[in-house]
Coordinates of C-alpha atoms in Angstrom, one line a residue:
M1 CA -19.2 -10.2 -0.6
T2 CA -17.2 -8.8 -3.5
E3 CA -14.3 -11.3 -5.6
V4 CA -11.6 -9.3 -7.6
A5 CA -9.0 -11.4 -9.6
V6 CA -5.6 -10.7 -9.8
S7 CA -4.5 -12.9 -12.9
L8 CA -0.9 -14.1 -12.8
G9 CA -1.1 -17.3 -15.0
E10 CA -0.1 -20.1 -11.8
R11 CA 0.3 -17.1 -9.8
S12 CA -3.1 -15.9 -10.1
Y13 CA -4.8 -15.1 -6.6
P14 CA -8.2 -13.8 -5.6
I15 CA -9.1 -10.7 -3.6
Y16 CA -12.0 -11.3 -1.2
V17 CA -13.7 -7.6 0.2
A18 CA -16.7 -7.7 2.3
A19 CA -17.8 -6.7 6.2
G20 CA -17.2 -9.2 8.5
E21 CA -14.9 -12.3 6.9
V22 CA -12.1 -12.4 9.5
E23 CA -14.8 -14.7 11.3
R24 CA -15.0 -16.1 8.4
L25 CA -11.3 -16.5 7.4
G26 CA -10.6 -20.7 8.2
V27 CA -13.7 -21.5 5.7
V28 CA -11.8 -19.4 3.3
A29 CA -8.2 -20.7 4.0
R30 CA -9.7 -24.3 3.9
R31 CA -10.8 -23.5 -0.1
H32 CA -7.1 -22.2 -1.1
L33 CA -4.4 -24.3 1.4
T34 CA -3.7 -27.5 1.6
A35 CA -1.3 -27.6 4.6
N36 CA -3.1 -28.1 8.2
R37 CA -0.6 -25.9 10.0
I38 CA -0.1 -22.1 9.6
L39 CA 1.5 -19.6 11.5
V40 CA -0.1 -16.6 11.8
V41 CA 2.0 -13.0 11.9
T42 CA 1.0 -9.9 13.7
N43 CA 1.4 -6.7 16.3
P44 CA 0.2 -7.1 19.5
T45 CA -2.1 -3.9 19.2
V46 CA -3.9 -6.1 15.8
R47 CA -3.7 -9.2 18.1
A48 CA -5.1 -7.9 20.8
I49 CA -8.2 -7.3 18.9
Y50 CA -8.4 -9.9 16.3
G51 CA -5.7 -12.9 17.7
K52 CA -8.4 -14.8 19.4
Q53 CA -11.3 -14.6 16.3
V54 CA -8.4 -15.8 13.9
Q55 CA -6.9 -18.3 16.2
D56 CA -11.0 -20.1 16.5
S57 CA -11.9 -19.0 12.7
L58 CA -8.8 -21.6 11.7
E59 CA -9.2 -24.1 14.1
K60 CA -12.8 -24.3 13.4
A61 CA -11.9 -24.9 9.7
G62 CA -9.3 -27.7 11.3
F63 CA -5.9 -26.1 11.2
S64 CA -3.3 -26.3 13.7
V65 CA -2.4 -22.6 14.5
C66 CA 0.5 -20.7 15.9
Q67 CA 1.1 -16.6 16.3
A68 CA 3.9 -14.7 15.9
E69 CA 4.3 -11.0 17.2
I70 CA 6.2 -8.3 15.9
P71 CA 6.8 -4.7 17.1
D72 CA 4.2 -2.3 15.6
G73 CA 6.0 0.5 13.9
E74 CA 7.8 0.9 10.7
E75 CA 11.2 1.0 12.3
Y76 CA 10.9 -2.9 12.8
K77 CA 10.7 -3.6 9.5
T78 CA 13.7 -5.0 9.3
L79 CA 16.1 -7.6 8.6
D80 CA 16.0 -8.4 12.3
T81 CA 12.9 -8.6 12.8
V82 CA 13.0 -11.3 9.8
K83 CA 15.4 -13.1 11.6
E84 CA 13.4 -13.2 14.7
L85 CA 10.5 -14.6 12.3
Y86 CA 12.9 -17.5 11.3
G87 CA 13.6 -18.5 14.7
K88 CA 9.9 -19.0 15.5
A89 CA 8.8 -21.1 12.9
L90 CA 11.8 -23.1 13.4
D91 CA 10.9 -23.4 17.0
I92 CA 7.9 -24.8 16.0
G93 CA 8.8 -26.7 13.3
L94 CA 7.4 -25.0 10.2
E95 CA 8.0 -26.7 7.0
R96 CA 7.6 -25.8 3.7
G97 CA 4.3 -26.9 3.0
D98 CA 3.0 -25.2 5.6
S99 CA 1.4 -21.5 5.8
V100 CA 2.4 -18.2 6.8
I101 CA -0.7 -15.7 7.3
A102 CA -0.2 -12.0 7.4
L103 CA -2.5 -10.0 9.7
G104 CA -1.8 -6.3 10.3
G105 CA -1.3 -3.4 8.4
G106 CA 1.7 -2.6 5.8
V107 CA 4.5 -3.2 7.8
V108 CA 3.3 -6.7 9.0
G109 CA 2.4 -7.9 5.6
D110 CA 5.5 -6.8 3.6
T111 CA 7.5 -8.2 6.7
A112 CA 5.7 -11.6 7.4
G113 CA 5.9 -11.4 2.9
F114 CA 9.6 -11.7 2.8
F115 CA 9.8 -13.7 5.8
A116 CA 7.2 -16.2 3.6
A117 CA 8.8 -15.9 0.1
T118 CA 12.6 -16.9 2.2
Y119 CA 11.8 -18.9 4.6
M120 CA 12.8 -23.0 3.0
R121 CA 12.7 -20.9 -0.4
G122 CA 9.1 -20.0 0.1
V123 CA 5.9 -20.8 1.8
A124 CA 2.5 -20.4 1.1
L125 CA 1.5 -16.2 2.1
V126 CA -2.0 -15.0 2.8
Q127 CA -2.6 -11.5 3.3
V128 CA -5.2 -10.4 5.9
P129 CA -4.7 -6.5 5.9
T130 CA -6.6 -4.6 8.6
T131 CA -5.6 -1.1 7.8
L132 CA -7.1 1.2 4.4
L133 CA -3.7 1.8 3.0
A134 CA -2.4 -2.4 3.7
Q135 CA -6.0 -3.1 1.7
V136 CA -6.0 -0.9 -1.7
D137 CA -1.9 -1.2 -1.6
A138 CA 0.2 -3.1 0.1
S139 CA -1.3 -6.3 0.3
V140 CA -2.5 -6.4 -3.1
G141 CA 0.7 -7.0 -6.4
G142 CA 3.2 -9.5 -4.5
K143 CA 5.7 -6.7 -3.4
V144 CA 7.4 -7.9 -0.2
G145 CA 10.1 -6.5 1.7
V146 CA 12.0 -4.5 4.7
N147 CA 14.1 -1.4 5.2
H148 CA 17.9 -1.3 4.9
P149 CA 19.1 1.8 7.3
R150 CA 20.5 3.4 4.0
G151 CA 16.5 3.1 2.4
K152 CA 13.2 1.9 2.6
N153 CA 12.4 -1.2 0.5
L154 CA 16.1 -1.9 -0.8
I155 CA 15.7 -5.6 0.2
G156 CA 12.4 -7.6 -0.8
A157 CA 10.4 -9.7 -3.7
F158 CA 8.2 -10.2 -5.3
Y159 CA 6.1 -12.8 -4.0
Q160 CA 2.2 -13.3 -4.6
P161 CA -0.2 -14.8 -1.8
R162 CA -3.1 -17.6 -2.0
F163 CA -5.3 -15.0 -1.8
V164 CA -6.6 -11.6 0.0
L165 CA -8.7 -11.2 2.6
A166 CA -9.5 -7.7 3.1
D167 CA -13.0 -6.9 6.0
V168 CA -13.8 -3.3 5.9
E169 CA -15.2 -3.8 9.6
T170 CA -11.5 -3.5 10.8
L171 CA -11.0 -0.2 9.8
S172 CA -13.2 1.4 12.3
T173 CA -10.9 0.4 15.0
L174 CA -8.6 2.7 12.9
P175 CA -7.6 6.7 14.2
I176 CA -8.9 8.4 11.3
R177 CA -5.5 10.0 10.5
E178 CA -5.0 6.2 9.2
I179 CA -8.3 6.7 7.2
R180 CA -7.2 9.6 5.4
A181 CA -4.3 8.4 4.5
G182 CA -5.1 5.5 3.3
L183 CA -7.9 7.2 0.9
A184 CA -4.9 9.1 -0.3
E185 CA -3.7 5.7 -2.1
V186 CA -8.0 5.2 -3.1
I187 CA -7.8 9.0 -4.8
K188 CA -4.5 7.8 -6.6
Y189 CA -6.5 5.4 -8.3
G190 CA -8.8 7.1 -10.3
V191 CA -6.3 9.8 -10.8
I192 CA -4.2 6.8 -12.7
W193 CA -6.8 4.9 -14.3
D194 CA -10.9 5.4 -14.2
A195 CA -12.0 8.7 -14.2
N196 CA -15.6 7.7 -13.2
F197 CA -13.9 6.4 -10.1
F198 CA -12.5 9.6 -9.5
S199 CA -15.9 11.4 -9.7
W200 CA -17.5 9.2 -7.5
L201 CA -15.0 9.8 -5.2
E202 CA -15.6 13.6 -5.5
T203 CA -19.5 12.7 -4.5
N204 CA -18.7 10.1 -1.7
I205 CA -16.0 11.1 -0.2
G206 CA -18.2 12.1 3.2
R207 CA -19.4 8.4 3.0
L208 CA -16.0 7.0 3.7
L209 CA -14.8 8.9 5.8
G210 CA -17.9 8.5 7.8
L211 CA -16.7 4.4 7.4
E212 CA -20.0 3.4 5.9
C213 CA -19.4 -0.4 4.9
A214 CA -21.2 -0.3 1.5
A215 CA -19.4 2.9 0.2
L216 CA -15.7 1.4 1.5
E217 CA -16.4 -2.0 -0.1
Y218 CA -17.2 -0.5 -3.1
A219 CA -13.8 2.0 -3.2
I220 CA -11.8 -0.8 -1.8
A221 CA -13.2 -3.1 -4.4
T222 CA -12.7 -1.2 -7.4
S223 CA -9.1 0.1 -6.3
C224 CA -7.9 -3.5 -5.8
R225 CA -9.5 -4.4 -9.2
I226 CA -7.3 -1.3 -10.7
K227 CA -4.0 -2.6 -9.2
A228 CA -5.1 -6.2 -10.3
D229 CA -5.2 -4.8 -13.6
V230 CA -1.7 -3.0 -13.6
V231 CA -0.1 -5.8 -11.8
S232 CA -1.9 -8.6 -14.0
A233 CA 0.0 -6.4 -17.4
D234 CA 3.1 -6.0 -15.4
E235 CA 4.1 -8.1 -12.3
R236 CA 8.1 -7.0 -11.6
E237 CA 7.5 -3.2 -12.4
E238 CA 9.3 -3.4 -15.7
G239 CA 6.2 -0.9 -18.0
I240 CA 3.2 0.2 -17.2
R241 CA 3.1 -0.3 -12.9
A242 CA 5.3 2.4 -12.4
V243 CA 2.0 4.4 -12.9
L244 CA 1.1 3.3 -9.9
N245 CA 3.9 5.2 -8.2
F246 CA 1.9 8.5 -9.2
G247 CA 2.8 11.0 -6.0
H248 CA 5.6 8.9 -5.2
T249 CA 8.6 10.7 -6.9
V250 CA 7.9 13.6 -4.4
A251 CA 6.4 11.4 -1.1
H252 CA 9.2 9.1 -1.2
A253 CA 11.9 11.8 -0.8
L254 CA 9.4 14.0 2.2
E255 CA 9.4 11.2 3.7
A256 CA 12.9 10.2 3.6
I257 CA 14.1 13.6 4.9
T258 CA 11.9 13.8 7.6
D259 CA 13.5 10.6 8.9
Y260 CA 9.7 9.4 8.3
N261 CA 8.2 10.5 11.7
R262 CA 6.5 13.1 10.6
F263 CA 4.1 12.4 7.3
V264 CA 1.9 9.2 7.4
H265 CA 2.8 7.8 3.5
G266 CA -0.5 8.6 2.5
E267 CA 0.2 12.2 3.7
A268 CA 3.4 11.9 1.5
V269 CA 1.3 10.6 -1.5
A270 CA -1.2 13.0 -1.5
I271 CA 1.8 15.9 -1.4
G272 CA 2.8 13.8 -4.3
M273 CA 0.2 14.0 -5.8
V274 CA -0.7 17.7 -5.9
A275 CA 2.9 18.6 -6.6
A276 CA 3.3 16.2 -9.9
A277 CA -0.8 17.4 -11.0
R278 CA 1.4 21.3 -10.8
L279 CA 4.0 20.2 -12.3
A280 CA 2.5 18.0 -15.3
A281 CA 0.6 21.7 -15.6
R282 CA 3.4 24.1 -15.7
L283 CA 5.1 21.6 -18.6
G284 CA 1.6 21.3 -20.6
Y285 CA 0.6 17.2 -20.2
F286 CA -2.4 18.9 -17.9
E287 CA -5.4 21.4 -17.7
P288 CA -5.0 23.6 -14.3
A289 CA -8.8 22.6 -13.8
G290 CA -7.6 19.0 -13.1
V291 CA -4.9 20.7 -10.9
E292 CA -8.0 21.9 -9.3
R293 CA -10.3 18.9 -9.0
I294 CA -7.3 16.7 -7.4
S295 CA -5.9 19.5 -5.1
A296 CA -9.8 19.6 -3.8
I297 CA -10.9 16.4 -3.2
V298 CA -7.5 16.4 -1.1
S299 CA -8.5 19.1 1.1
R300 CA -12.1 17.5 1.5
T301 CA -10.4 14.3 2.6
G302 CA -8.3 16.3 5.4
L303 CA -5.0 15.9 4.0
P304 CA -2.1 18.0 4.0
G305 CA -1.3 19.4 -0.2
E306 CA 1.4 21.6 0.3
I307 CA 5.2 21.2 1.2
P308 CA 5.8 22.5 4.9
A309 CA 7.6 25.8 4.5
D310 CA 10.7 24.3 6.7
V311 CA 11.4 21.2 4.3
P312 CA 14.3 23.1 2.3
V313 CA 13.9 22.2 -1.6
E314 CA 17.4 21.3 -1.9
A315 CA 17.0 18.3 0.7
L316 CA 13.7 17.4 -1.6
L317 CA 15.8 17.3 -4.9
E318 CA 18.6 15.7 -3.5
A319 CA 16.2 13.0 -2.0
M320 CA 14.5 12.3 -5.4
H321 CA 18.2 11.7 -6.9
R322 CA 18.6 9.1 -4.4
D323 CA 15.5 7.1 -5.0
K324 CA 15.8 3.7 -6.5
K325 CA 13.3 4.7 -9.4
V326 CA 16.0 7.1 -11.1
A327 CA 17.1 6.3 -14.1
S328 CA 20.8 7.9 -15.1
K329 CA 20.4 10.2 -12.8
Q330 CA 17.2 11.4 -14.5
L331 CA 14.0 12.3 -12.3
I332 CA 11.2 10.5 -13.4
F333 CA 7.5 11.5 -12.9
I334 CA 4.2 9.9 -13.6
F335 CA 1.9 13.4 -15.1
P336 CA -1.4 12.9 -15.3
E337 CA -2.8 13.9 -18.9
A338 CA -6.4 13.6 -17.9
I339 CA -8.1 12.5 -14.9
G340 CA -8.1 8.9 -15.7
R341 CA -5.0 8.4 -17.9
V342 CA -1.4 9.7 -17.0
R343 CA 2.3 8.8 -18.3
I344 CA 5.3 7.9 -17.6
V345 CA 8.1 11.3 -17.7
R346 CA 11.4 10.8 -17.5
G347 CA 14.4 13.2 -17.5
V348 CA 12.2 16.0 -16.1
P349 CA 13.7 19.7 -15.8
V350 CA 15.1 20.2 -12.9
E351 CA 14.9 23.7 -12.9
A352 CA 10.8 22.8 -13.2
V353 CA 10.8 20.8 -10.6
T354 CA 12.5 23.5 -8.4
A355 CA 10.0 25.7 -9.2
V356 CA 6.5 23.6 -7.9
L357 CA 8.3 22.7 -4.6
A358 CA 9.2 26.2 -3.8
G359 CA 5.9 26.9 -5.2
S360 CA 3.7 24.5 -3.3
R361 CA 4.8 25.4 0.6
S362 CA 2.7 26.3 3.4
E363 CA 3.5 27.4 7.3
R364 CA 2.5 23.7 8.2

């Protein structure tokens, strides 16, 4: 087992990364939770695979356990779903001193996390992410929330878990598309923070796609360590934490104008990273050789790197200006200066953005 520490003073917590840890969840939970009652929030797919195993593990450790299902899909990451969880919690008499475990991917983690943050002004939260994207991104850092009809994640909070448990064996049940999508965020960490890790990824991407446990444990732990370093320095995204948004300026816009049903998040991030790298090179921040390295590893991972030709550039630009990261109507991008180092650039010229987006097109 690899343990990564997220250092946030009184809100510090560990991330445990290993294979086969779901069956030991009860043992780990007993070290961190004082209450005996736990509400496990999951979805039907995950519950069918891990529900009994988690229930047995927690009960063996002396916990009283109830489970609540939420529907599977981004469209259910809403206040209505949270209201259903409030009702379930009240029905079973969940108290402020009790705990919530989020068992599933990003939708479960975000929704259950927001529920835990707001129910009775906050109950203890544990994240048990079962997708690669959630293990390296959504479950780490304390961002929880739900969507509004006018945009993603507009209703939320910063709420840190008591611990995160990432079991790499849960990834074996995922379709390859979800593995590739998670690897987009892993690649992002190499670009923004660690050139040696990026080089390791260039050599070992095949092992990760083949779901080799040792390679996955290293990649997930390293990704979590990088995000932990960033979050520890800037918990509430007031400064350096913005570097985690590399690739996301274009990604969020692309997801929005395709109604969140054409690309999974990691695919949009991959396209956004390549576009941001090209834009950085065009404006003199980044070397063309670096752009080629990013584009090449995205391609080798099986991820898209180009904007589909049928996506209007004008619509993309309009969506970018609606993003919550826009400040004073200025476009904000995270630009690589070298592999392993990025900078936050405000007021990026719209003309340059338009030119790069128009030139980053495919027939897909």
